[in-house]
Tab-separated table of C-alpha atoms in Angstrom:
chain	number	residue	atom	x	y	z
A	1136	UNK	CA	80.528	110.587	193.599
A	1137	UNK	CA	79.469	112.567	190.674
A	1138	UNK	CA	80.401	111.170	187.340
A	1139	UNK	CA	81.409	112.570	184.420
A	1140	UNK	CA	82.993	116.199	183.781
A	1141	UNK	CA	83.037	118.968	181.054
A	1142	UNK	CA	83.177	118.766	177.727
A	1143	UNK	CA	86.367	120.667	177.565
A	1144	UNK	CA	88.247	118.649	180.148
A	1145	UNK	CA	87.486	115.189	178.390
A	1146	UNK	CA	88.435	117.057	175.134
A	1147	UNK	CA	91.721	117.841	176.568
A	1148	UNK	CA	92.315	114.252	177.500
A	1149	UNK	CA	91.601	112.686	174.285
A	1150	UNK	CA	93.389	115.316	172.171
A	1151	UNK	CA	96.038	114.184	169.374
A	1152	UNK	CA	98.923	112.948	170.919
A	1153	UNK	CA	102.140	115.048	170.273
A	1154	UNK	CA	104.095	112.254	169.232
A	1155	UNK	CA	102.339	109.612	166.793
A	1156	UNK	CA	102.907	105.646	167.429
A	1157	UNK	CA	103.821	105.251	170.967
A	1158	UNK	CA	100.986	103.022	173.355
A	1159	UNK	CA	102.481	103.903	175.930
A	1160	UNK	CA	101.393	107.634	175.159
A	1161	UNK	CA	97.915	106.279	174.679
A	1162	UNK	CA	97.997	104.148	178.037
A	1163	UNK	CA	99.101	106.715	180.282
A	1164	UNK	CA	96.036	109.066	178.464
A	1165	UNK	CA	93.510	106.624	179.785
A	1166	UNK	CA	94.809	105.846	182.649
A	1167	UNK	CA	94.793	109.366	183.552
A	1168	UNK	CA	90.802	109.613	182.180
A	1169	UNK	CA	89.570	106.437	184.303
A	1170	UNK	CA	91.735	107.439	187.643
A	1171	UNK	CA	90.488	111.243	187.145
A	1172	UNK	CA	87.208	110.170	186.982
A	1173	UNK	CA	86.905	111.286	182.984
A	1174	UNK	CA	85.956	107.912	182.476
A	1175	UNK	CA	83.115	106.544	184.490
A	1176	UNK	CA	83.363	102.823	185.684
A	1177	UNK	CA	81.128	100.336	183.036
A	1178	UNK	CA	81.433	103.569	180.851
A	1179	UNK	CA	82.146	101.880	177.400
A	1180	UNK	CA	85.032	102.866	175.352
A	1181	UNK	CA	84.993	104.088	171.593
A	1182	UNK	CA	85.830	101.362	169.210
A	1183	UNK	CA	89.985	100.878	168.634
A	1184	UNK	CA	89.008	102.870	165.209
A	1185	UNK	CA	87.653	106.087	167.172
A	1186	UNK	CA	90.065	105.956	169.585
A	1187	UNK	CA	93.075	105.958	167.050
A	1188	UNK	CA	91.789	108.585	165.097
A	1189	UNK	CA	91.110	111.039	168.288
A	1190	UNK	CA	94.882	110.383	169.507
A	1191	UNK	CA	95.846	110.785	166.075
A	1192	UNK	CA	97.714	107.195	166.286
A	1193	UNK	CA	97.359	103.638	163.965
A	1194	UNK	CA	94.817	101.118	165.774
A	1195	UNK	CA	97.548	98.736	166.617
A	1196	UNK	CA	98.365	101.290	168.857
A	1197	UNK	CA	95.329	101.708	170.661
A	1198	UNK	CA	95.223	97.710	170.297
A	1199	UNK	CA	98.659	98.322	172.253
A	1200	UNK	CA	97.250	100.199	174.732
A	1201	UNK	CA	94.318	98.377	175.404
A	1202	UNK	CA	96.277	95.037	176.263
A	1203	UNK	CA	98.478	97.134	178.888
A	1204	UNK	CA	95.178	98.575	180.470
A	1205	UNK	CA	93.328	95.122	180.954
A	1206	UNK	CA	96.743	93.765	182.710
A	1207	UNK	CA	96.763	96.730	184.980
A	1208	UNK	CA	92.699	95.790	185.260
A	1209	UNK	CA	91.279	98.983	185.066
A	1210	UNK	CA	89.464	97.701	181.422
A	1211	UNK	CA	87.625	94.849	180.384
A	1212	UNK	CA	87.194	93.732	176.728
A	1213	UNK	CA	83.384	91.517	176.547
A	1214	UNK	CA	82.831	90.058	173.409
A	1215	UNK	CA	79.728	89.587	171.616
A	1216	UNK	CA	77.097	92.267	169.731
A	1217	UNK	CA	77.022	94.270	172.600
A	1218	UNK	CA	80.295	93.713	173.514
A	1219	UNK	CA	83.608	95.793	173.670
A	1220	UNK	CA	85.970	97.525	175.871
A	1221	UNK	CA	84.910	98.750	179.146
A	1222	UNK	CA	85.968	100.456	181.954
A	1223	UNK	CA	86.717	99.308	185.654
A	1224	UNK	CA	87.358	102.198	187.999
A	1225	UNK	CA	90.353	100.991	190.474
A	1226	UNK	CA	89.393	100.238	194.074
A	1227	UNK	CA	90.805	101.878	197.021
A	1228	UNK	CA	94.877	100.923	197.070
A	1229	UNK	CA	96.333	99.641	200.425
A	1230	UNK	CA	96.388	102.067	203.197
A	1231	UNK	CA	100.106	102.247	202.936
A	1232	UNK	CA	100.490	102.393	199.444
A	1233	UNK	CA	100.624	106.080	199.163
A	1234	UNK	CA	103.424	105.855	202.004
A	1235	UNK	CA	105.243	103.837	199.685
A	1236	UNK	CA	105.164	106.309	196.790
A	1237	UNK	CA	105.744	109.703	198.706
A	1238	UNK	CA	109.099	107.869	200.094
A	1239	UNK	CA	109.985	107.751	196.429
A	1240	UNK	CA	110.344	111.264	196.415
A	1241	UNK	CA	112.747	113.866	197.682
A	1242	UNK	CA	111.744	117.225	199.650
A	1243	UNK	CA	113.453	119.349	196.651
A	1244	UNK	CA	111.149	117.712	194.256
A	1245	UNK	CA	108.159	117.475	196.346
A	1246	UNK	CA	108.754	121.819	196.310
A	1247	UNK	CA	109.799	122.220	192.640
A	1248	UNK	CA	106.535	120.054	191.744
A	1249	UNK	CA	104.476	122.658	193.723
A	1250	UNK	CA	106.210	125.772	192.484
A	1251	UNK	CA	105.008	124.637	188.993
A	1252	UNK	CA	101.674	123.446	190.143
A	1253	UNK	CA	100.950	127.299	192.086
A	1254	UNK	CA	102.066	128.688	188.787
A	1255	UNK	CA	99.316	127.079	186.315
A	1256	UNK	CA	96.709	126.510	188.897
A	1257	UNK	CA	96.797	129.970	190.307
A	1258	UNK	CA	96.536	131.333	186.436
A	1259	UNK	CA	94.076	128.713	185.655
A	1260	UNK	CA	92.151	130.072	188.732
A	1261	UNK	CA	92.548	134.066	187.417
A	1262	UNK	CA	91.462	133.084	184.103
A	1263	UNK	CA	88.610	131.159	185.199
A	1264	UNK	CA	86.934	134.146	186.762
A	1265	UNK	CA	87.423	136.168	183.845
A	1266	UNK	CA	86.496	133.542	181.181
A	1267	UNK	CA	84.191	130.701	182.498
A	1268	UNK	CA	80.169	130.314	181.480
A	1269	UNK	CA	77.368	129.764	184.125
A	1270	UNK	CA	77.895	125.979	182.835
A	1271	UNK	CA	81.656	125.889	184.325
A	1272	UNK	CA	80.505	127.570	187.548
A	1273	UNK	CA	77.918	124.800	188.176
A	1274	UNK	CA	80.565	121.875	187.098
A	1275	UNK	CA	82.823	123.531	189.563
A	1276	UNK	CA	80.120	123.715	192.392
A	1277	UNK	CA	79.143	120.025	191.985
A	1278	UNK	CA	82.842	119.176	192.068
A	1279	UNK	CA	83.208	121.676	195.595
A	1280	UNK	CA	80.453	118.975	196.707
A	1281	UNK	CA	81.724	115.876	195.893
A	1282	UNK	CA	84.747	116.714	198.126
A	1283	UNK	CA	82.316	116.644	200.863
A	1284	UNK	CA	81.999	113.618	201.636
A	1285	UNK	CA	85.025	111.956	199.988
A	1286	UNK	CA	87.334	109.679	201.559
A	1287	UNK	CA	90.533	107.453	200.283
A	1288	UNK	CA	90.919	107.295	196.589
A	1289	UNK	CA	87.307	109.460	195.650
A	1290	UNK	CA	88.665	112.366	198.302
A	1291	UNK	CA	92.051	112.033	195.844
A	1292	UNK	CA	90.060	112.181	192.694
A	1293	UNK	CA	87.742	115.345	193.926
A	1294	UNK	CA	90.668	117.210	194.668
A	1295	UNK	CA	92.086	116.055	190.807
A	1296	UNK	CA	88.423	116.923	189.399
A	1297	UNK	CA	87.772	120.218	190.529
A	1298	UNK	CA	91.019	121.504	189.423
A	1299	UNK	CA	90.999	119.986	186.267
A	1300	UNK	CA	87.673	121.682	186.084
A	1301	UNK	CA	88.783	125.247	186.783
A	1302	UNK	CA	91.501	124.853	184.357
A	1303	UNK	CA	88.997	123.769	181.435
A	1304	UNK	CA	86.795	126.709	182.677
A	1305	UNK	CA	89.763	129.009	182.391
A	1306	UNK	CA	89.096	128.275	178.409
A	1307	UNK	CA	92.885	127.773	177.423
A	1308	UNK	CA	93.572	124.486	175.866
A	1309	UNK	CA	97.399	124.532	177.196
A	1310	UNK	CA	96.535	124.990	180.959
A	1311	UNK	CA	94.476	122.577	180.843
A	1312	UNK	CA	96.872	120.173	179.081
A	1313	UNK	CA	99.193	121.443	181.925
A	1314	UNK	CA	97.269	120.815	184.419
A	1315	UNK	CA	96.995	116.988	182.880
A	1316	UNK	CA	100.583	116.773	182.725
A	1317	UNK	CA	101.200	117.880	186.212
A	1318	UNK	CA	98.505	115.286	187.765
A	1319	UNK	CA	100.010	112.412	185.480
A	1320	UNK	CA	102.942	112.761	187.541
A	1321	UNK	CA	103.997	113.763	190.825
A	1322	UNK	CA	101.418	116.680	191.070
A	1323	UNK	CA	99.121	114.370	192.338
A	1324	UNK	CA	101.351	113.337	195.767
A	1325	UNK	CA	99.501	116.671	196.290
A	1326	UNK	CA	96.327	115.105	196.726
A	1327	UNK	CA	97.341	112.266	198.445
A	1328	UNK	CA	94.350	111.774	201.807
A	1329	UNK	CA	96.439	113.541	204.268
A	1330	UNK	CA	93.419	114.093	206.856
A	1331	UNK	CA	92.974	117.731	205.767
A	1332	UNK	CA	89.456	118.109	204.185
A	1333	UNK	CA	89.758	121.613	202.577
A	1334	UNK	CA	85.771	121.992	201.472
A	1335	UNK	CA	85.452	125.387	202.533
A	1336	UNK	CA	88.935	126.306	200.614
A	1337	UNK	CA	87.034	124.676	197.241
A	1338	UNK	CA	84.229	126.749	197.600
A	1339	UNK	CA	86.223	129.953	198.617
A	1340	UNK	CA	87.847	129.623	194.937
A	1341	UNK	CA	84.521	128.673	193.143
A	1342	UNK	CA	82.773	131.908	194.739
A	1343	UNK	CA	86.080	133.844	193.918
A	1344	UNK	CA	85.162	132.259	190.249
A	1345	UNK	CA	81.926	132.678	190.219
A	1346	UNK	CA	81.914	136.351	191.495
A	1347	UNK	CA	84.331	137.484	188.475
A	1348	UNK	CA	87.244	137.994	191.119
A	1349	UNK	CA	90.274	137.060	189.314
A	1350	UNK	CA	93.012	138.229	191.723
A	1351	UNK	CA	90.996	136.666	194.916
A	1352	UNK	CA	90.507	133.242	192.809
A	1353	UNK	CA	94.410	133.352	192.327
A	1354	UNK	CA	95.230	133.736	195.850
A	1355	UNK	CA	92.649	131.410	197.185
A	1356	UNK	CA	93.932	128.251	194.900
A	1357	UNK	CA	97.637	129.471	195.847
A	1358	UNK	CA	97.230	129.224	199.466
A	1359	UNK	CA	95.208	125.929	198.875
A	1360	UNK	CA	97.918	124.676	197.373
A	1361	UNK	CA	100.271	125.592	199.349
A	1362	UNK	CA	98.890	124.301	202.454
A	1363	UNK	CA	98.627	121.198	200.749
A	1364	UNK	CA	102.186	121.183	199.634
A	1365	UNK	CA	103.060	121.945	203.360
A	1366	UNK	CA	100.978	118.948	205.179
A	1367	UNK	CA	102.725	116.835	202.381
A	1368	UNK	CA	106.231	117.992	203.104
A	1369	UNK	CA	105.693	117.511	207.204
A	1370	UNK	CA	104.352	114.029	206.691
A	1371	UNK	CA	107.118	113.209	204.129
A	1372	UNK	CA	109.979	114.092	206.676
A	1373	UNK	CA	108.198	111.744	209.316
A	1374	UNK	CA	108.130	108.889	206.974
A	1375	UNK	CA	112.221	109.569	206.665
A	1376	UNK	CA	112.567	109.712	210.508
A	1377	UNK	CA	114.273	107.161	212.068
């Protein structure tokens, strides 16, 4: 899979943090980089320094943060001069782990999650086809084609990436911080490797983009969504069957 993303979707993720002091802020943040891809596995970290002053927190913070990462083992701190803090993508979870988690969840909240998630993404999508740059366009094709192939945890992360990506092309800081939000938390049951394999739906919506249709682009990424949201809610009722 393709790694790395734009320069205004990273931005995004390492913006201040609204509320200063709190590691478990700064965890969550990079958690959400390395599982979304932001953060390439080996990819090295900035130094604790960096990092505080991009979150806008002290280093003990970050220091904080970076214990609670290498217990969860998605970083690895090597010493020496070419040492540091570096990143280790997660592997594949258990095939019934995502069972698990959707149980978790109730049918009500499964819907209210995607009534907020049409709302941004469909005016992420609109704003994307009146706003983006050839550059976005291309990011958003190569992200249509890593969902290609994808499988597991990479076809969960393409679906993540390419709408992260059309919400940093839709060149509004706040829907793409939305958009963050929404994937940090139940959003991305959404996602979950359901069997669908919507490829052609991606790149419907980047050709919507691309062409400068704003109104097609909206209704494209709502009906993506919301056959997503429906597979989701028929397997969740199963998994409650007795």
């Amino acid at each position: 899979m393709r790694k790395g993303m734009s320069h205004s979707a990273r931005s995004a993720m390492f913006a201040p943090l609204g509320q200063v002091g709190r590691a478990e802020a700064v965890t969550a943040r990079l958690v959400d980089a390395i599982t979304l891809g932001l953060l390439a596995n080996e990819e090295q970290l900035p130094s604790e320094a960096d990092l505080a002053a991009q979150f806008g927190v002290s280093t003990v913070t970050v220091r904080e943060a970076l214990v609670a990462l290498r217990q969860q083992g998605l970083v690895e701190t090597r010493r020496g001069r070419s040492g540091g803090s570096f990143v280790r993508a997660p592997a594949n979870p258990p095939p019934d782990e995502w069972r698990s988690r959707l149980r978790e969840v109730s049918l009500s909240d499964l819907r209210d999650v995607g009534d907020h998630y049409l709302a941004i993404a469909g005016a992420a999508a609109k704003l994307a086809a009146e706003r983006s740059s050839p550059e976005d366009v291309a990011r958003l094709r190569l992200a249509t084609d890593d969902l290609r192939t994808a499988h597991g945890i990479d076809f969960t992360r393409a679906e993540r990436q390419f709408h992260l990506e059309v919400a940093a092309a839709a060149q509004s800081p706040r829907l793409t911080h939305e958009e963050l939000h929404l994937q940090s938390e139940r959003g991305g049951l959404l996602w979950l490797p359901l069997g669908a394999h919507p490829h052609e739906e991606h790149a419907a919506i980047t050709t919507a983009i691309a062409s400068a249709d704003g109104e097609l682009a909206r209704k494209l990424t709502e009906e993506h969504i919301l056959g997503a949201l429906d597979r989701l809610a028929d397997v969740h009722l199963d998994l409650l069957a007795p």
